[in-house]
CSV table of N, CA and C in Angstrom, one decimal:
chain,number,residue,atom,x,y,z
A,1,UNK,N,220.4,133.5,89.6
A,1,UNK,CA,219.8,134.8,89.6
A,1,UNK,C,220.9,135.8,89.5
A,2,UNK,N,220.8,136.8,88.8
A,2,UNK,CA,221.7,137.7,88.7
A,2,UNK,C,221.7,138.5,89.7
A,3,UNK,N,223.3,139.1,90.1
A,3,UNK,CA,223.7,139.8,91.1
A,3,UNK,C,222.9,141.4,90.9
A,4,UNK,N,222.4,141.8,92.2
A,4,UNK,CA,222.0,143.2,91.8
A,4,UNK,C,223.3,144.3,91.8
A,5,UNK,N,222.9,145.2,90.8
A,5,UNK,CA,223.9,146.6,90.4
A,5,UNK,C,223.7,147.9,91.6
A,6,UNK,N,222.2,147.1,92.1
A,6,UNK,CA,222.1,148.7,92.8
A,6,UNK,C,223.2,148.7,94.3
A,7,UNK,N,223.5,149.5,94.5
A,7,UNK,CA,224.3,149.5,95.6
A,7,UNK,C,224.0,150.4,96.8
A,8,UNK,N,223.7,150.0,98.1
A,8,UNK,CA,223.3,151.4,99.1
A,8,UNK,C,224.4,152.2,99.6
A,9,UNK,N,223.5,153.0,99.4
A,9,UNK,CA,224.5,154.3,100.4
A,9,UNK,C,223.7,155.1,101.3
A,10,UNK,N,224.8,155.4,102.4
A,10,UNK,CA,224.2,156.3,103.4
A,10,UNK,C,223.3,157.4,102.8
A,11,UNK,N,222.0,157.9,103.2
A,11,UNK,CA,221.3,159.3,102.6
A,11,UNK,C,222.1,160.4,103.5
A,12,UNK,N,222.1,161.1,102.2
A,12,UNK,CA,223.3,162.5,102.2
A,12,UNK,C,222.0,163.2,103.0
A,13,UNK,N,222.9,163.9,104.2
A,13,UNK,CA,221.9,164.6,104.9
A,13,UNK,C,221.2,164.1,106.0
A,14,UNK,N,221.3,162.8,106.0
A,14,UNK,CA,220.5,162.0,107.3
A,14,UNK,C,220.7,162.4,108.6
A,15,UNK,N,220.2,163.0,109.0
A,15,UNK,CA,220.7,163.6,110.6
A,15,UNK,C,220.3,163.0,112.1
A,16,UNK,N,219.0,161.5,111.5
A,16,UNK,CA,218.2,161.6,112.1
A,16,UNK,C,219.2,160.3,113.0
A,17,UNK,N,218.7,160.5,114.6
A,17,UNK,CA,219.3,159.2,115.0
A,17,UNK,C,218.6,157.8,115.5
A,18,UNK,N,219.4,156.7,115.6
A,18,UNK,CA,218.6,154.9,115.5
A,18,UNK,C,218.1,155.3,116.6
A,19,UNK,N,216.9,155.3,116.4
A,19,UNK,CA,215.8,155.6,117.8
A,19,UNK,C,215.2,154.1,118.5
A,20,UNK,N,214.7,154.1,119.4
A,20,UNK,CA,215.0,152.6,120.5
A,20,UNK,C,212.9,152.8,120.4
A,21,UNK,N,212.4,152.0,119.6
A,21,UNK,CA,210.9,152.2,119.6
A,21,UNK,C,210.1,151.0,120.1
A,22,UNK,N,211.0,150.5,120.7
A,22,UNK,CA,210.5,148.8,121.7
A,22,UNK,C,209.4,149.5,122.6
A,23,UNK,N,209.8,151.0,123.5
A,23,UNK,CA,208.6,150.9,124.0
A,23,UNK,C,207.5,152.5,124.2
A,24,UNK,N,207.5,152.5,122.5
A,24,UNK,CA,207.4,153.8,121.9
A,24,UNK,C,205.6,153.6,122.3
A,25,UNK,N,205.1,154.4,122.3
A,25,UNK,CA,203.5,154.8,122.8
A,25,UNK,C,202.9,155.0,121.9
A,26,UNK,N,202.2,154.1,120.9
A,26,UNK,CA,201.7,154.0,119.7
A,26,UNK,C,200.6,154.7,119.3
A,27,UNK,N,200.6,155.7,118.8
A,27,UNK,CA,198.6,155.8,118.6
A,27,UNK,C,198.4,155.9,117.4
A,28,UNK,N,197.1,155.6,117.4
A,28,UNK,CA,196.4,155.9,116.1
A,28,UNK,C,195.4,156.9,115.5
A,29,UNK,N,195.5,157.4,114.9
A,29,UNK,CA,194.4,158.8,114.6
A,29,UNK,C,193.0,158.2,114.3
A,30,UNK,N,193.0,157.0,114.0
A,30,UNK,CA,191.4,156.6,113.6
A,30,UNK,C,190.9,155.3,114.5
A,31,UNK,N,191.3,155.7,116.0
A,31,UNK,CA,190.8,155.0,116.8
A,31,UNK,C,191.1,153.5,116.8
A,32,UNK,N,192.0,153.1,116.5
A,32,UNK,CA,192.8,152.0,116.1
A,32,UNK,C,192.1,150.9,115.0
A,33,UNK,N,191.7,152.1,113.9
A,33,UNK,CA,191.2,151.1,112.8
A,33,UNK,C,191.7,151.4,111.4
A,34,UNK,N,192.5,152.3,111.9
A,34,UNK,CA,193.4,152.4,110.4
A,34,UNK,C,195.0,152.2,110.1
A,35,UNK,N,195.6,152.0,109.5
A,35,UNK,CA,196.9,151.1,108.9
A,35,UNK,C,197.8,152.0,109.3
A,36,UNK,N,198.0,153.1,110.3
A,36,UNK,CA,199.3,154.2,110.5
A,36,UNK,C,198.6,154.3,112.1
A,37,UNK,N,200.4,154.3,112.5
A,37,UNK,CA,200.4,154.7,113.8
A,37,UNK,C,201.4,155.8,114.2
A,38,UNK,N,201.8,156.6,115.0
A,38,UNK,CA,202.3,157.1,115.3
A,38,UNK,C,202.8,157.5,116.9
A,39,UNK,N,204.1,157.5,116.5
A,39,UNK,CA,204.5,157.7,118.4
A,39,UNK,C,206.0,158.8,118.5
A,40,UNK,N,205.8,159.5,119.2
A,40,UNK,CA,206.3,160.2,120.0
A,40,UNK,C,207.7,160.1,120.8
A,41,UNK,N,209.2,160.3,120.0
A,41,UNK,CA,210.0,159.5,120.5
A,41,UNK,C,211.1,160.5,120.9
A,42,UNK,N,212.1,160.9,121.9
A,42,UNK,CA,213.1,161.7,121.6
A,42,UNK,C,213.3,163.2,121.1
A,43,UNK,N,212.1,163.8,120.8
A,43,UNK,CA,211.9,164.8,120.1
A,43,UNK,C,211.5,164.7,118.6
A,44,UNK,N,211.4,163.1,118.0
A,44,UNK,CA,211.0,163.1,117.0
A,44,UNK,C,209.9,162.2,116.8
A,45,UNK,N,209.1,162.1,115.9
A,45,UNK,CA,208.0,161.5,115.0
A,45,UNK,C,207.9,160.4,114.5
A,46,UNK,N,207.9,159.3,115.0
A,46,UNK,CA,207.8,157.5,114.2
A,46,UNK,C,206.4,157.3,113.6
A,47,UNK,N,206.7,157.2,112.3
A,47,UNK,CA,205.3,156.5,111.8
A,47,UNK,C,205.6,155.0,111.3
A,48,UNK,N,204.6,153.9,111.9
A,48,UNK,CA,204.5,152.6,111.2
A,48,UNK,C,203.4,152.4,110.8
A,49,UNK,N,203.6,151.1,109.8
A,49,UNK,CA,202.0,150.7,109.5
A,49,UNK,C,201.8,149.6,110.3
A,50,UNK,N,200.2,149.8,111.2
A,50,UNK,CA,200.3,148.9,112.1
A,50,UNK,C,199.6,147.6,111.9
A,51,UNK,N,199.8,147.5,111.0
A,51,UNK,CA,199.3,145.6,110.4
A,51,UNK,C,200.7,144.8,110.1
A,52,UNK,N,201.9,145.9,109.8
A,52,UNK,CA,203.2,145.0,110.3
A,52,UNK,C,204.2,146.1,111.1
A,53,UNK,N,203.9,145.9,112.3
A,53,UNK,CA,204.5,146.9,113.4
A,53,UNK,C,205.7,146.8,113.1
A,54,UNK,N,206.2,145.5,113.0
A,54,UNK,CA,207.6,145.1,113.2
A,54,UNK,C,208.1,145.7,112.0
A,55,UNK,N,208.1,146.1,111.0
A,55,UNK,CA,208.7,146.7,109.5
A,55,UNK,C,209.4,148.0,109.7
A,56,UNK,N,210.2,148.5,109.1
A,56,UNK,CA,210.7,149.9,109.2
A,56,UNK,C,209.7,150.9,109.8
A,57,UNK,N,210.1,151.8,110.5
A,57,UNK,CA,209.3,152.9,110.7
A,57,UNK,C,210.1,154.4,109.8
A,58,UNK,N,208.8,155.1,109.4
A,58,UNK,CA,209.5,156.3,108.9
A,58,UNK,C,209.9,157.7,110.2
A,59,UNK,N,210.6,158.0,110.2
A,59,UNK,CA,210.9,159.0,111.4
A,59,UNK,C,211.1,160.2,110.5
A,60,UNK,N,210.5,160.9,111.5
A,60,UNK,CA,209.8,162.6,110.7
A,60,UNK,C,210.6,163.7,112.0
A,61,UNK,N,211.5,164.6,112.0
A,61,UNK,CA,211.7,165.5,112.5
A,61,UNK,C,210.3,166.5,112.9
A,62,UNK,N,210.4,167.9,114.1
A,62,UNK,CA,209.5,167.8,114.1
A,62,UNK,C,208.6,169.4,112.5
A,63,UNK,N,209.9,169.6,112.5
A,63,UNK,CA,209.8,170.2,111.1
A,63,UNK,C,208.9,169.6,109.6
A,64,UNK,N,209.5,168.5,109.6
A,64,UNK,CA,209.1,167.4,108.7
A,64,UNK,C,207.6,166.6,108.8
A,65,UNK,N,207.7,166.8,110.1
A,65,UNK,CA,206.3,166.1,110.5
A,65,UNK,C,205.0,167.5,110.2
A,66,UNK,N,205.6,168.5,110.7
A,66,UNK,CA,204.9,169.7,110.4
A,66,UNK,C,204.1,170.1,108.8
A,67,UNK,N,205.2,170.1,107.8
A,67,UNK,CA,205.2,170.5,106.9
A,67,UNK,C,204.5,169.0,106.0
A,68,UNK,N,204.2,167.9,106.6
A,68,UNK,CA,203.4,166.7,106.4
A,68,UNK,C,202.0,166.8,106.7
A,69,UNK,N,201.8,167.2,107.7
A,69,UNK,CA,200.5,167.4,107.8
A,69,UNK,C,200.1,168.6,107.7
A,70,UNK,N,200.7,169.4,107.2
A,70,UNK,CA,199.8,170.6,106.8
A,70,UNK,C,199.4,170.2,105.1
A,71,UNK,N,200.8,169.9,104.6
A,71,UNK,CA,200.4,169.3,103.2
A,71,UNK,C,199.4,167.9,103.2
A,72,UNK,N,198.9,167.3,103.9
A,72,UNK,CA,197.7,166.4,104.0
A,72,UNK,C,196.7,167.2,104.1
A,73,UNK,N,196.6,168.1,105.3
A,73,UNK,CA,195.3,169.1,104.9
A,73,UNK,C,194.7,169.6,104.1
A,74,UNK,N,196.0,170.4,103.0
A,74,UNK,CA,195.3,171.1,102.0
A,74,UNK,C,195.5,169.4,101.1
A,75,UNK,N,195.3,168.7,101.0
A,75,UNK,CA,194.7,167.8,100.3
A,75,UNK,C,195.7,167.4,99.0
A,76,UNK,N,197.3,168.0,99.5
A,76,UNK,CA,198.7,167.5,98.3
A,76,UNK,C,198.7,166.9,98.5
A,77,UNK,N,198.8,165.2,98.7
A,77,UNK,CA,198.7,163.7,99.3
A,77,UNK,C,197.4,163.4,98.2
A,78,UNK,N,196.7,163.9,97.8
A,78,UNK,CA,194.8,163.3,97.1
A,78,UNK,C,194.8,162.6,96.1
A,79,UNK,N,195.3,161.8,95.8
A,79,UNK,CA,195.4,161.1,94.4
A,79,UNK,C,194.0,161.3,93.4
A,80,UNK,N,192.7,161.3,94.1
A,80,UNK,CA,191.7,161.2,93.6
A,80,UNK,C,191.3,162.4,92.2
């Protein structure tokens, strides 16, 4: 198999810190029937998808998290 080219790097600007979500308080907006959870950690915002909890979580400032769901409401997210 060929070696990959791509190489990681730190994201320029990352401010956010390794947050401890072992015993983060999970909810779900659709009464625990839909694939995103959310919890409340340190001042900041963890989203997983909860069919593999265990996978990366995305962490949202509470700016970021803001400016996320407002752009969900007006419907910028709608593929349809």
């Amino acid at each position: 198999m060929a070696e990959s080219t791509i190489q990681e790097h730190p994201l320029a600007g990352w401010d956010k810190p390794e947050l401890d979500l072992s015993n983060a308080d999970w909810q779900s907006g659709s009464g625990g029937r839909g694939d995103v959870q959310i919890a409340f950690v340190e001042g900041f915002i963890a989203m997983r998808n909860s069919g593999r909890p265990h996978s990366p979580s995305l962490i949202f400032t509470p700016a970021e998290w803001g400016a996320f769901v407002s752009g969900a409401r007006e419907g910028e997210f709608d593929l349809t």
